Coordinates of C-alpha atoms and ligand atoms in Angstrom, one line a residue:
X1 CA 0.0 0.0 0.0
X2 CA 1.3 3.5 -1.0
X3 CA -0.1 6.3 1.1
X4 CA -0.3 9.7 -0.4
X5 CA -1.3 12.8 1.5
X6 CA -2.0 16.2 0.0
X7 CA -2.8 19.6 1.6
X8 CA -1.5 23.1 1.6
X9 CA 0.0 25.2 4.4
X10 CA -0.5 28.4 2.4
X11 CA -2.9 28.1 -0.6
X12 CA -2.4 31.8 -1.7
X13 CA 1.3 30.9 -2.4
X14 CA 0.1 28.3 -4.9
X15 CA 1.9 25.5 -3.1
X16 CA 0.5 22.0 -2.5
X17 CA 2.3 20.1 0.3
X18 CA 2.5 16.4 -0.5
X19 CA 3.8 13.4 1.3
X20 CA 4.1 9.7 0.4
X21 CA 4.6 6.8 2.8
X22 CA 6.0 3.6 1.2
X23 CA 5.7 0.6 3.5
X24 CA 8.2 -1.6 1.7
X25 CA 10.6 0.5 -0.4
X26 CA 12.9 -1.1 -2.9
X27 CA 15.8 -2.5 -0.7
X28 CA 18.2 -1.5 -3.5
X29 CA 17.1 2.1 -3.2
X30 CA 13.7 3.4 -4.1
X31 CA 13.2 5.1 -7.4
X32 CA 10.5 7.7 -8.0
X33 CA 9.3 9.7 -11.0
X34 CA 6.8 12.2 -12.1
X35 CA 5.1 12.1 -15.5
X36 CA 6.3 14.5 -18.2
X37 CA 2.9 14.6 -20.0
X38 CA -0.7 14.0 -19.2
X39 CA -2.8 11.6 -21.3
X40 CA -5.1 13.4 -23.7
X41 CA -2.8 16.4 -24.1
X42 CA 0.1 15.4 -26.2
X43 CA 2.9 17.7 -25.3
X44 CA 5.9 17.2 -23.0
X45 CA 5.1 19.6 -20.1
X46 CA 7.8 18.5 -17.6
X47 CA 5.5 18.7 -14.6
X48 CA 8.6 18.0 -12.4
X49 CA 9.7 21.6 -12.9
X50 CA 7.2 22.6 -10.3
X51 CA 8.4 20.1 -7.7
X52 CA 10.4 21.6 -4.8
X53 CA 11.9 20.7 -1.4
X54 CA 11.9 17.0 -2.0
X55 CA 13.0 15.2 1.2
X56 CA 13.1 11.6 2.3
X57 CA 13.3 9.9 5.7
X58 CA 13.2 6.4 6.9
X59 CA 11.1 5.3 9.8
X60 CA 12.0 2.0 11.4
X61 CA 11.5 1.0 15.0
X62 CA 10.6 4.5 15.9
X63 CA 13.9 5.8 14.7
X64 CA 14.1 8.1 11.7
X65 CA 16.6 10.1 9.8
X66 CA 16.9 12.1 6.6
X67 CA 18.0 10.1 3.6
X68 CA 20.1 11.2 0.6
X69 CA 18.3 11.5 -2.7
X70 CA 20.0 11.3 -6.1
X71 CA 18.3 13.0 -9.0
X72 CA 18.7 10.7 -12.0
X73 CA 17.2 13.1 -14.6
X74 CA 14.6 15.9 -14.9
X75 CA 11.8 13.7 -13.5
X76 CA 13.4 10.7 -11.9
X77 CA 14.9 10.4 -8.4
X78 CA 16.5 7.6 -6.4
X79 CA 16.6 7.4 -2.6
X80 CA 19.4 5.6 -0.9
X81 CA 18.5 2.1 0.5
X82 CA 16.8 2.2 3.9
X83 CA 15.2 0.0 6.6
X84 CA 11.5 0.2 7.3
X85 CA 9.0 2.7 5.9
X86 CA 10.1 5.4 3.5
X87 CA 8.5 8.8 3.9
X88 CA 8.8 11.4 1.2
X89 CA 7.7 15.0 1.3
X90 CA 7.7 17.8 -1.2
X91 CA 5.9 20.9 -2.5
X92 CA 4.3 21.4 -5.8
X93 CA 3.9 24.9 -7.2
X94 CA 0.4 25.0 -8.7
X95 CA -0.3 28.1 -10.8
X96 CA -1.5 26.7 -14.1
X97 CA -5.2 27.6 -14.6
X98 CA -5.8 24.9 -17.2
X99 CA -7.3 21.4 -17.2
X100 CA -3.8 19.8 -17.7
X101 CA -1.8 20.5 -14.5
X102 CA -2.6 22.0 -11.1
X103 CA -3.8 25.3 -9.7
X104 CA -4.2 26.6 -6.2
X105 CA -5.0 29.9 -4.6
X106 CA -7.5 31.4 -2.1
X107 CA -10.4 30.8 -4.5
X108 CA -10.1 27.1 -5.3
X109 CA -7.7 24.2 -5.8
X110 CA -7.4 21.8 -8.7
X111 CA -5.0 19.1 -9.5
X112 CA -4.3 16.2 -11.8
X113 CA -2.4 13.4 -10.1
X114 CA 0.1 13.5 -12.9
X115 CA 1.2 16.9 -11.6
X116 CA 1.4 16.2 -7.9
X117 CA 1.9 12.5 -7.2
X118 CA 5.3 10.9 -7.6
X119 CA 5.1 7.3 -9.0
X120 CA 6.8 4.7 -6.8
X121 CA 8.7 2.7 -9.4
X122 CA 8.3 -1.1 -9.0
X123 CA 5.0 -0.6 -7.1
X124 CA 2.9 1.2 -9.7
X125 CA 0.4 -1.6 -9.9
X126 CA -0.2 -1.5 -6.1
X127 CA -3.4 -0.1 -4.6
X128 CA -2.9 3.3 -3.1
X129 CA -4.8 5.7 -0.9
X130 CA -4.8 9.5 -0.8
X131 CA -5.6 11.6 2.2
X132 CA -7.0 14.8 0.9
X133 CA -6.5 17.5 3.6
X134 CA -8.3 20.8 3.9
X135 CA -5.9 23.5 2.9
X136 CA -5.0 25.8 5.9
X137 CA -6.5 29.2 6.3
X138 CA -9.9 30.9 6.8
X139 CA -10.5 31.1 3.0
X140 CA -10.7 27.3 2.8
X141 CA -13.0 26.7 5.8
X142 CA -16.0 26.1 3.6
X143 CA -14.3 24.2 0.8
X144 CA -15.4 20.8 -0.3
X145 CA -13.9 18.0 -2.5
X146 CA -15.1 16.9 -5.9
X147 CA -13.4 13.9 -7.6
X148 CA -14.4 10.6 -9.2
X149 CA -11.7 8.9 -7.0
X150 CA -13.3 6.3 -4.9
X151 CA -14.0 7.3 -1.3
X152 CA -12.4 5.1 1.4
X153 CA -13.0 7.1 4.6
X154 CA -14.7 10.3 3.6
X155 CA -18.2 11.7 3.4
X156 CA -19.4 12.7 0.0
X157 CA -17.7 15.9 -1.2
X158 CA -15.6 16.0 2.0
X159 CA -12.0 15.9 2.9
X160 CA -10.7 12.5 4.0
X161 CA -9.4 9.3 2.7
X162 CA -9.8 8.3 -1.0
X163 CA -8.4 5.2 -2.8
X164 CA -7.1 4.1 -6.2
X165 CA -6.5 0.7 -7.8
X166 CA -3.0 1.6 -8.9
X167 CA -0.9 4.6 -10.0
X168 CA -2.6 4.8 -13.4
X169 CA -6.0 5.0 -11.7
X170 CA -4.7 7.5 -9.1
X171 CA -3.7 10.0 -11.8
X172 CA -6.9 9.7 -13.9
X173 CA -9.3 11.3 -11.4
X174 CA -8.6 15.1 -11.2
X175 CA -9.6 16.7 -7.9
X176 CA -11.4 20.1 -7.5
X177 CA -11.3 21.8 -4.1
X178 CA -13.4 24.8 -3.2
X179 CA -16.8 26.2 -2.5
X180 CA -18.3 24.9 -5.7
X181 CA -21.9 24.4 -6.8
X182 CA -22.8 20.7 -7.2
X183 CA -25.9 19.2 -8.8
X184 CA -26.8 15.8 -10.0
X185 CA -28.6 13.7 -12.6
X186 CA -28.8 10.0 -13.5
X187 CA -28.1 8.7 -17.0
X188 CA -29.1 5.1 -17.7
X189 CA -29.0 4.4 -14.0
X190 CA -25.5 5.9 -13.5
X191 CA -25.2 8.8 -11.1
X192 CA -23.6 11.9 -12.7
X193 CA -22.5 15.1 -10.9
X194 CA -22.0 18.5 -12.3
X195 CA -19.5 20.6 -10.4
X196 CA -19.4 24.4 -11.2
X197 CA -16.5 26.4 -9.8
X198 CA -16.0 30.1 -10.2
X199 CA -18.4 33.0 -10.5
X200 CA -21.4 32.4 -12.7
X201 CA -25.1 32.4 -13.3
X202 CA -26.6 29.1 -14.4
X203 CA -30.0 27.5 -14.9
X204 CA -28.9 24.3 -13.2
X205 CA -32.1 22.4 -13.9
X206 CA -31.7 23.1 -17.6
X207 CA -28.0 22.2 -17.8
X208 CA -28.6 18.9 -15.9
X209 CA -31.5 18.0 -18.2
X210 CA -29.5 18.7 -21.4
X211 CA -26.4 16.8 -20.2
X212 CA -28.6 13.9 -19.1
X213 CA -30.0 13.8 -22.7
X214 CA -26.5 13.8 -24.2
X215 CA -25.0 11.2 -21.7
X216 CA -27.9 8.8 -22.3
X217 CA -27.5 9.2 -26.0
X218 CA -23.8 8.2 -25.8
X219 CA -24.4 5.3 -23.4
X220 CA -27.1 3.9 -25.6
X221 CA -24.9 4.5 -28.7
X222 CA -22.3 2.1 -27.4
X223 CA -24.8 0.0 -25.6
X224 CA -25.8 -0.3 -21.9
X225 CA -24.5 -0.8 -19.4
X226 CA -22.2 2.3 -19.2
X227 CA -18.5 1.4 -18.6
X228 CA -18.4 3.6 -15.4
X229 CA -20.5 3.5 -12.3
X230 CA -20.2 7.2 -11.6
X231 CA -19.3 10.2 -13.7
X232 CA -18.4 13.8 -12.9
X233 CA -18.3 17.0 -15.0
X234 CA -15.9 19.4 -13.4
X235 CA -16.4 22.9 -14.9
X236 CA -14.2 25.9 -14.0
X237 CA -16.1 28.9 -15.1
X238 CA -14.0 31.9 -16.2
X239 CA -14.4 35.2 -18.0
X240 CA -12.9 33.8 -21.2
X241 CA -11.6 30.3 -21.8
X242 CA -12.3 27.0 -23.5
X243 CA -11.0 23.5 -23.0
X244 CA -11.5 20.1 -21.8
X245 CA -9.6 16.9 -20.8
X246 CA -11.1 13.5 -20.8
X247 CA -10.8 10.9 -17.9
X248 CA -12.2 7.5 -17.3
X249 CA -15.0 8.7 -15.0
X250 CA -14.9 12.4 -15.2
X251 CA -13.9 15.3 -17.4
X252 CA -12.3 18.7 -16.4
X253 CA -13.6 21.6 -18.4
X254 CA -12.9 25.3 -18.6
X255 CA -15.8 27.3 -19.9
X256 CA -16.5 31.0 -20.3
X257 CA -19.2 32.5 -18.1
X258 CA -21.5 33.4 -21.1
X259 CA -21.6 29.8 -22.3
X260 CA -23.7 28.5 -19.4
X261 CA -27.5 28.7 -19.8
X262 CA -28.9 31.7 -17.9
X263 CA -32.1 31.3 -15.8
X264 CA -35.0 32.0 -18.1
X265 CA -32.9 31.5 -21.3
X266 CA -34.9 29.4 -23.7
X267 CA -32.9 29.1 -26.8
X268 CA -29.5 27.4 -27.2
X269 CA -27.3 30.2 -28.3
X270 CA -23.9 29.8 -30.0
X271 CA -22.0 29.9 -26.8
X272 CA -24.2 27.3 -25.0
X273 CA -24.1 25.1 -28.1
X274 CA -20.3 25.2 -28.0
X275 CA -20.3 24.3 -24.3
X276 CA -22.7 21.3 -24.9
X277 CA -20.6 20.2 -27.8
X278 CA -17.5 20.3 -25.5
X279 CA -19.3 18.2 -22.8
X280 CA -20.5 15.8 -25.5
X281 CA -16.9 15.5 -26.9
X282 CA -15.3 14.7 -23.6
X283 CA -18.1 12.3 -22.6
X284 CA -17.7 10.4 -25.9
X285 CA -14.0 10.0 -25.0
X286 CA -15.2 7.8 -22.1
X287 CA -15.3 5.1 -24.7
X288 CA -13.2 6.5 -27.6
X289 CA -9.6 6.9 -26.2
X290 CA -10.2 6.2 -22.5
X291 CA -11.0 2.5 -23.2
X292 CA -10.8 2.0 -27.0
X293 CA -7.3 3.3 -27.4
X294 CA -4.2 2.9 -29.6
X295 CA -2.2 -0.2 -28.5
X296 CA 0.9 2.1 -28.0
X297 CA -1.1 3.7 -25.1
X298 CA -1.3 0.4 -23.2
X299 CA 0.3 1.3 -20.9
X300 CA 1.2 4.9 -21.4
X301 CA 4.8 5.8 -21.3
X302 CA 4.5 9.1 -19.5
X303 CA 8.2 9.9 -19.6
X304 CA 8.5 10.2 -23.3
X305 CA 6.5 11.1 -26.4
X306 CA 4.3 8.2 -27.6
X307 CA 3.8 8.2 -31.3
X308 CA 0.6 7.1 -33.1
X309 CA -1.0 7.8 -36.5
X310 CA -4.4 7.4 -35.0
X311 CA -5.3 10.7 -33.3
X312 CA -7.4 11.5 -36.4
X313 CA -9.6 8.7 -35.2
X314 CA -9.6 9.2 -31.5
X315 CA -10.0 13.0 -31.7
X316 CA -11.5 13.3 -35.2
X317 CA -14.2 10.7 -34.8
X318 CA -14.9 12.1 -31.4
X319 CA -15.2 15.6 -32.9
X320 CA -17.6 14.2 -35.5
X321 CA -19.9 12.7 -32.9
X322 CA -19.8 15.5 -30.4
X323 CA -22.1 17.9 -32.4
X324 CA -23.9 15.0 -34.2
X325 CA -25.1 13.8 -30.8
X326 CA -26.7 17.2 -30.1
X327 CA -28.6 16.9 -33.4
X328 CA -29.6 13.3 -32.7
X329 CA -30.8 14.2 -29.3
X330 CA -32.9 17.0 -30.6
X331 CA -31.0 19.7 -28.8
X332 CA -30.1 21.4 -32.0
X333 CA -31.8 21.2 -35.4
X334 CA -30.4 20.2 -38.8
X335 CA -29.5 23.8 -40.0
X336 CA -27.7 24.4 -36.7
X337 CA -25.8 21.2 -37.1
X338 CA -24.9 21.9 -40.7
X339 CA -23.6 25.3 -39.7
X340 CA -21.2 23.7 -37.2
X341 CA -20.1 21.1 -39.7
X342 CA -19.6 23.8 -42.4
X343 CA -17.4 25.7 -40.0
X344 CA -15.1 22.7 -39.5
X345 CA -15.0 22.3 -43.3
X346 CA -14.2 25.9 -43.7
X347 CA -11.4 25.7 -41.1
X348 CA -9.7 22.9 -42.9
X349 CA -10.1 24.3 -46.4
X350 CA -8.7 27.7 -45.6
X351 CA -5.3 26.4 -44.6
X352 CA -2.6 25.3 -47.1
X353 CA -1.4 23.0 -44.4
X354 CA -3.9 20.4 -45.5
X355 CA -2.0 20.1 -48.8
X356 CA 1.3 19.4 -46.9
X357 CA 0.4 17.3 -43.9
X358 CA -1.9 14.2 -43.8
X359 CA -4.2 13.5 -40.9
X360 CA -1.9 10.6 -40.0
X361 CA 1.2 12.9 -40.0
X362 CA -0.7 15.5 -38.0
X363 CA -1.4 12.8 -35.4
X364 CA 2.2 11.5 -35.3
X365 CA 3.7 15.0 -35.0
X366 CA 1.2 16.3 -32.5
X367 CA 4.0 16.7 -29.9
X368 CA 6.0 19.2 -31.8
X369 CA 3.5 20.7 -34.3
X370 CA -0.2 20.6 -33.3
X371 CA 0.6 21.4 -29.7
X372 CA 3.3 23.9 -30.5
X373 CA 1.5 25.9 -33.2
X374 CA 3.0 29.2 -34.3
X375 CA 1.9 31.9 -36.6
X376 CA 2.7 29.7 -39.6
X377 CA 0.5 26.8 -38.5
X378 CA -2.3 27.3 -41.0
X379 CA 0.3 27.1 -43.8
X380 CA 2.2 24.1 -42.5
X381 CA -0.2 21.7 -40.6
X382 CA -3.7 20.4 -40.6
X383 CA -5.7 19.7 -37.4
X384 CA -6.3 16.0 -36.8
X385 CA -9.4 17.1 -34.9
X386 CA -10.9 19.0 -37.9
X387 CA -9.7 16.9 -40.7
X388 CA -10.3 13.8 -38.7
X389 CA -13.9 15.0 -38.3
X390 CA -14.2 15.4 -42.0
X391 CA -12.7 11.9 -42.7
X392 CA -15.2 10.5 -40.2
X393 CA -18.0 12.1 -42.1
X394 CA -16.7 10.7 -45.4
X395 CA -16.6 7.2 -43.9
X396 CA -20.1 7.6 -42.5
X397 CA -21.5 8.9 -45.7
X398 CA -19.7 6.3 -47.8
X399 CA -21.0 3.4 -45.6
X400 CA -24.5 4.8 -45.7
X401 CA -24.4 5.2 -49.5
X402 CA -23.0 1.7 -50.1
X403 CA -25.6 0.1 -47.8
X404 CA -28.6 2.3 -48.7
X405 CA -28.5 3.6 -45.1
X406 CA -28.3 0.2 -43.4
X407 CA -24.8 0.6 -42.0
X408 CA -22.7 3.5 -41.0
X409 CA -19.7 4.7 -38.9
X410 CA -21.9 3.9 -35.8
X411 CA -21.4 0.2 -36.6
X412 CA -17.6 0.8 -36.8
X413 CA -17.5 2.4 -33.4
X414 CA -19.7 -0.3 -31.9
X415 CA -17.5 -3.0 -33.4
X416 CA -14.4 -1.3 -31.9
X417 CA -16.2 -1.2 -28.5
X418 CA -17.2 -4.9 -28.7
X419 CA -13.6 -5.8 -29.7
X420 CA -12.3 -3.9 -26.6
X421 CA -14.9 -5.6 -24.3
X422 CA -14.0 -9.0 -25.7
X423 CA -10.2 -8.9 -25.2
X424 CA -9.3 -5.4 -23.9
X425 CA -6.5 -5.0 -26.5
X426 CA -5.4 -1.7 -27.9
X427 CA -6.3 -0.6 -31.4
X428 CA -3.6 -1.6 -34.0
X429 CA -2.6 1.0 -36.6
X430 CA -4.8 -0.5 -39.4
X431 CA -7.6 -1.9 -37.3
X432 CA -10.2 0.8 -38.0
X433 CA -9.6 0.6 -41.8
X434 CA -10.1 -3.2 -41.7
X435 CA -13.3 -2.8 -39.7
X436 CA -14.7 -0.2 -42.1
X437 CA -14.0 -2.5 -45.1
X438 CA -15.6 -5.4 -43.3
X439 CA -18.7 -3.4 -42.5
X440 CA -18.9 -2.0 -46.1
X441 CA -18.6 -5.5 -47.5
X442 CA -16.1 -4.2 -50.1
X443 CA -12.5 -3.3 -49.9
X444 CA -12.3 0.4 -49.0
X445 CA -8.6 0.4 -48.3
X446 CA -7.6 2.8 -51.1
X447 CA -10.4 5.2 -50.2
X448 CA -9.3 5.2 -46.6
X449 CA -5.6 5.3 -47.3
X450 CA -5.9 8.4 -49.5
X451 CA -8.0 10.2 -46.9
X452 CA -5.8 9.3 -43.8
X453 CA -2.3 9.2 -45.3
X454 CA -2.8 11.5 -48.3
X455 CA -2.9 15.3 -48.7
X456 CA -5.3 15.5 -51.6
X457 CA -8.8 16.9 -51.3
X458 CA -11.3 14.6 -49.5
X459 CA -14.3 13.3 -51.5
X460 CA -16.5 15.0 -49.0
X461 CA -18.3 17.5 -51.3
X462 CA -19.6 14.8 -53.6
X463 CA -20.6 12.6 -50.7
X464 CA -22.5 15.5 -49.2
X465 CA -24.3 16.4 -52.4
X466 CA -25.3 12.7 -52.9
X467 CA -26.7 12.7 -49.4
X468 CA -29.1 15.6 -50.0
X469 CA -26.9 18.4 -48.8
X470 CA -26.5 21.5 -50.9
X471 CA -22.9 22.9 -50.7
X472 CA -22.3 26.6 -51.3
X473 CA -18.8 27.9 -51.6
X474 CA -18.2 31.6 -51.3
X475 CA -15.5 34.1 -50.3
X476 CA -15.2 35.1 -46.7
X477 CA -16.8 38.4 -45.7
X478 CA -13.8 39.3 -43.5
X479 CA -11.0 37.6 -41.6
X480 CA -13.1 37.0 -38.5
X481 CA -16.0 35.0 -40.0
X482 CA -16.0 31.3 -39.4
X483 CA -18.3 30.2 -42.2
X484 CA -21.4 28.1 -42.0
X485 CA -23.9 30.9 -42.6
X486 CA -25.2 32.8 -45.6
X487 CA -23.4 36.1 -46.0
X488 CA -25.2 39.3 -45.1
X489 CA -24.4 42.2 -47.5
X490 CA -21.8 42.4 -50.3
X491 CA -18.7 40.3 -50.4
X492 CA -15.3 41.5 -51.6
X493 CA -13.7 40.3 -54.9
X494 CA -10.3 40.6 -53.3
X495 CA -8.4 39.2 -50.4
X496 CA -5.3 40.3 -48.5
X497 CA -4.4 36.8 -47.4
X498 CA -4.0 37.3 -43.7
X499 CA -5.7 37.6 -40.4
X500 CA -5.6 40.9 -38.7
X501 CA -6.9 42.4 -35.5
X502 CA -7.3 46.0 -34.3
X503 CA -4.2 47.1 -32.4
X504 CA -3.1 50.3 -30.7
X505 CA -2.1 52.5 -33.6
X506 CA -3.2 50.2 -36.4
X507 CA -3.8 46.7 -37.5
X508 CA -1.8 43.8 -36.1
X509 CA -1.1 41.0 -38.6
X510 CA -1.8 37.7 -36.7
X511 CA -0.8 35.5 -39.6
X512 CA -0.3 35.6 -43.3
X513 CA -1.4 33.1 -45.9
X514 CA 1.3 31.5 -48.0
X515 CA 1.4 33.2 -51.4
X516 CA -1.3 35.6 -50.3
X517 CA -1.1 39.3 -51.2
X518 CA 0.4 40.4 -47.9
X519 CA 3.1 37.7 -47.9
X520 CA 3.9 38.3 -51.6
X521 CA 4.5 42.0 -50.8
X522 CA 6.9 41.0 -47.9
X523 CA 4.6 41.5 -44.9
X524 CA 4.8 39.1 -42.0
X525 CA 2.9 38.0 -38.9
X526 CA 3.6 40.5 -36.1
X527 CA 3.8 43.5 -38.4
X528 CA 1.5 46.4 -37.4
X529 CA -0.1 48.2 -40.4
X530 CA -0.4 51.9 -39.6
X531 CA -1.6 53.2 -43.0
X532 CA -2.8 52.1 -46.4
X533 CA -2.4 54.6 -49.2
X534 CA -1.5 57.2 -46.5
X535 CA -4.6 56.7 -44.4
X536 CA -4.9 55.2 -40.9
X537 CA -7.6 52.5 -40.7
X538 CA -9.2 49.9 -38.4
X539 CA -10.7 46.5 -39.3
X540 CA -14.2 48.0 -40.1
X541 CA -12.7 50.6 -42.5
X542 CA -10.4 47.9 -44.0
X543 CA -13.5 45.8 -44.7
X544 CA -15.4 48.5 -46.5
X545 CA -12.2 49.5 -48.5
X546 CA -11.8 45.8 -49.6
X547 CA -15.4 45.9 -50.9
X548 CA -14.5 48.7 -53.3
X549 CA -11.2 47.2 -54.4
X550 CA -10.5 45.2 -57.6
X551 CA -8.1 42.4 -58.4
X552 CA -4.7 43.9 -59.4
X553 CA -5.1 47.1 -57.4
X554 CA -1.9 48.0 -55.7
X555 CA -2.0 49.4 -52.1
X556 CA 0.8 51.3 -50.5
X557 CA 1.1 49.8 -47.0
X558 CA 3.1 51.3 -44.2
X559 CA 3.8 48.9 -41.4
X560 CA 6.0 48.7 -38.3
X561 CA 8.1 45.6 -37.9
X562 CA 9.3 45.9 -34.3
X563 CA 10.1 49.6 -34.0
X564 CA 11.1 50.0 -37.7
X565 CA 8.8 51.5 -40.2
X566 CA 8.6 49.8 -43.6
X567 CA 6.7 50.4 -46.9
X568 CA 5.2 47.6 -49.0
X569 CA 3.3 47.6 -52.3
X570 CA 0.5 45.0 -51.9
X571 CA -1.1 43.8 -55.1
X572 CA -4.6 42.6 -54.4
X573 CA -5.5 39.1 -55.4
X574 CA -8.8 37.4 -56.1
X575 CA -10.5 36.2 -53.0
X576 CA -10.8 32.4 -52.8
X577 CA -14.1 30.6 -52.3
X578 CA -13.0 28.8 -49.2
X579 CA -16.0 29.5 -47.0
X580 CA -18.7 26.9 -46.9
X581 CA -22.4 26.9 -46.2
X582 CA -24.4 23.7 -46.1
X583 CA -28.1 23.3 -46.4
X584 CA -30.7 20.7 -46.9
X585 CA -31.4 20.2 -50.6
X586 CA -34.8 21.5 -51.8
X587 CA -34.9 18.6 -54.3
X588 CA -34.8 16.1 -51.5
X589 CA -37.8 17.9 -50.0
X590 CA -35.6 19.2 -47.2
X591 CA -35.0 15.6 -46.1
X592 CA -31.5 14.6 -45.1
X593 CA -30.3 11.1 -45.6
X594 CA -27.3 12.0 -43.4
X595 CA -26.5 12.0 -40.5
X596 CA -29.1 9.3 -40.1
X597 CA -31.9 10.8 -38.0
Ligands
LIG1 ZN1 -10.8 15.3 -27.5

């Protein structure tokens, strides 16, 4: 038994105080390590950089003494051999307000085990317990505990003793501490909790009802019973933020205040739709990636990057079903769903990166590219989320077309789930392609190979048209619009090839499109445009000026690069029709054969 204890002597300083008692340490000298990354977020984060004041002592026959610790590398330590129980103590600096690490101050506490609990090497498969202590100080006197960790000796939502099956289990149940709002619902007989932390207004009854609908949909999609006997949505509400991380029996989310349903709000506005889509996404992961997972994740090597071509499936298929579930549940209608899907299509088609990097390459290089995006990302990479979602749609539409609607991607996902339940093995690199062909009854390996490993255009537009969806391609109204909706007002004939934002004294170039007008003239991301043809302008003025411009016009642009003023001659180019709007075909009588509702 490994006994962890976590508390804080001074929460405002962001320090968690952690100790570990190891009954039977390795007689050759106990080794310990901290993960360098957290499953679901594929980047080396070196959590050990926040670990301080590591000390070790032995306790045998009432005697104790401090032991020497040798640091092996950035995240590994070895304690000299000792008799009896080994006790370690350390502090963890927790000031990362994200779902990936740990955060602590006077307002709340949050941690993933991967940021705070050292792994006892050689005993990782042993059961462990965690004593979660109330942080010290008046500010924490009304705090409670929210986690999907199993309670051992603790009242519900209270401090006390929790337990985990092994280290892998210990670090897959994030913990929220604070004076949060908690409410509950049941989905297919499984108790679910919603934990809201932060400052917010929320129609709790409405949110619980909508999440129940989504959760029951996903449970029934894969088939009852659900694979977990309890589930928790942990939501940190902030002024502006968005993100989520999946766990086996919970998810941690960051949501902006405006995305929660207000009391009395009847409609699902864009922000609430995004939030429900995020909840749906993370919940679908309960099956797709937390249980059905690449074989290279069994077990995770949390010290090093783990490479797989398959994130297009684990994130892309999940992205496909997150919004689709909202439609199938009746929470949103077909036009609303088609708007979201068209936005994903627009996002992929606007970047040249899709012509350079396949979905498989995007998956493989997530560690250094997708998770380390710079201003050139749209030119150099494609998102395995967005393109994976489009590939999932292609597979779904193809299977429906070949079977006259009798089979679909749903069957592929259920087969993957059944295979997992049967033998618990990980997904091999080509397993999904094989299952798709089996379900199609014909060999689709070329069709799949080109979509997953190729950089050519997907066959999506034809598949959509054949499924009763009208596809409209138009130019973007401005650099901010995401697509999916009919344009209001006139559209420009020309495009600058870049994304800009209003900035003090001018327009800041966020990124430039490769071979776009701005880049061709020599402008770069980071430049601040202060005048065009001698006149100062903001985004709104730029937009109206673009409406009056013609292809081939030359604009004299003055821009600062750092503190140096430069002049560029920008020759305007024809705007590209890379914004998509999808609608139900009139010819089909407004009836959609996809996505199967
Ligand atoms: Zn995801």
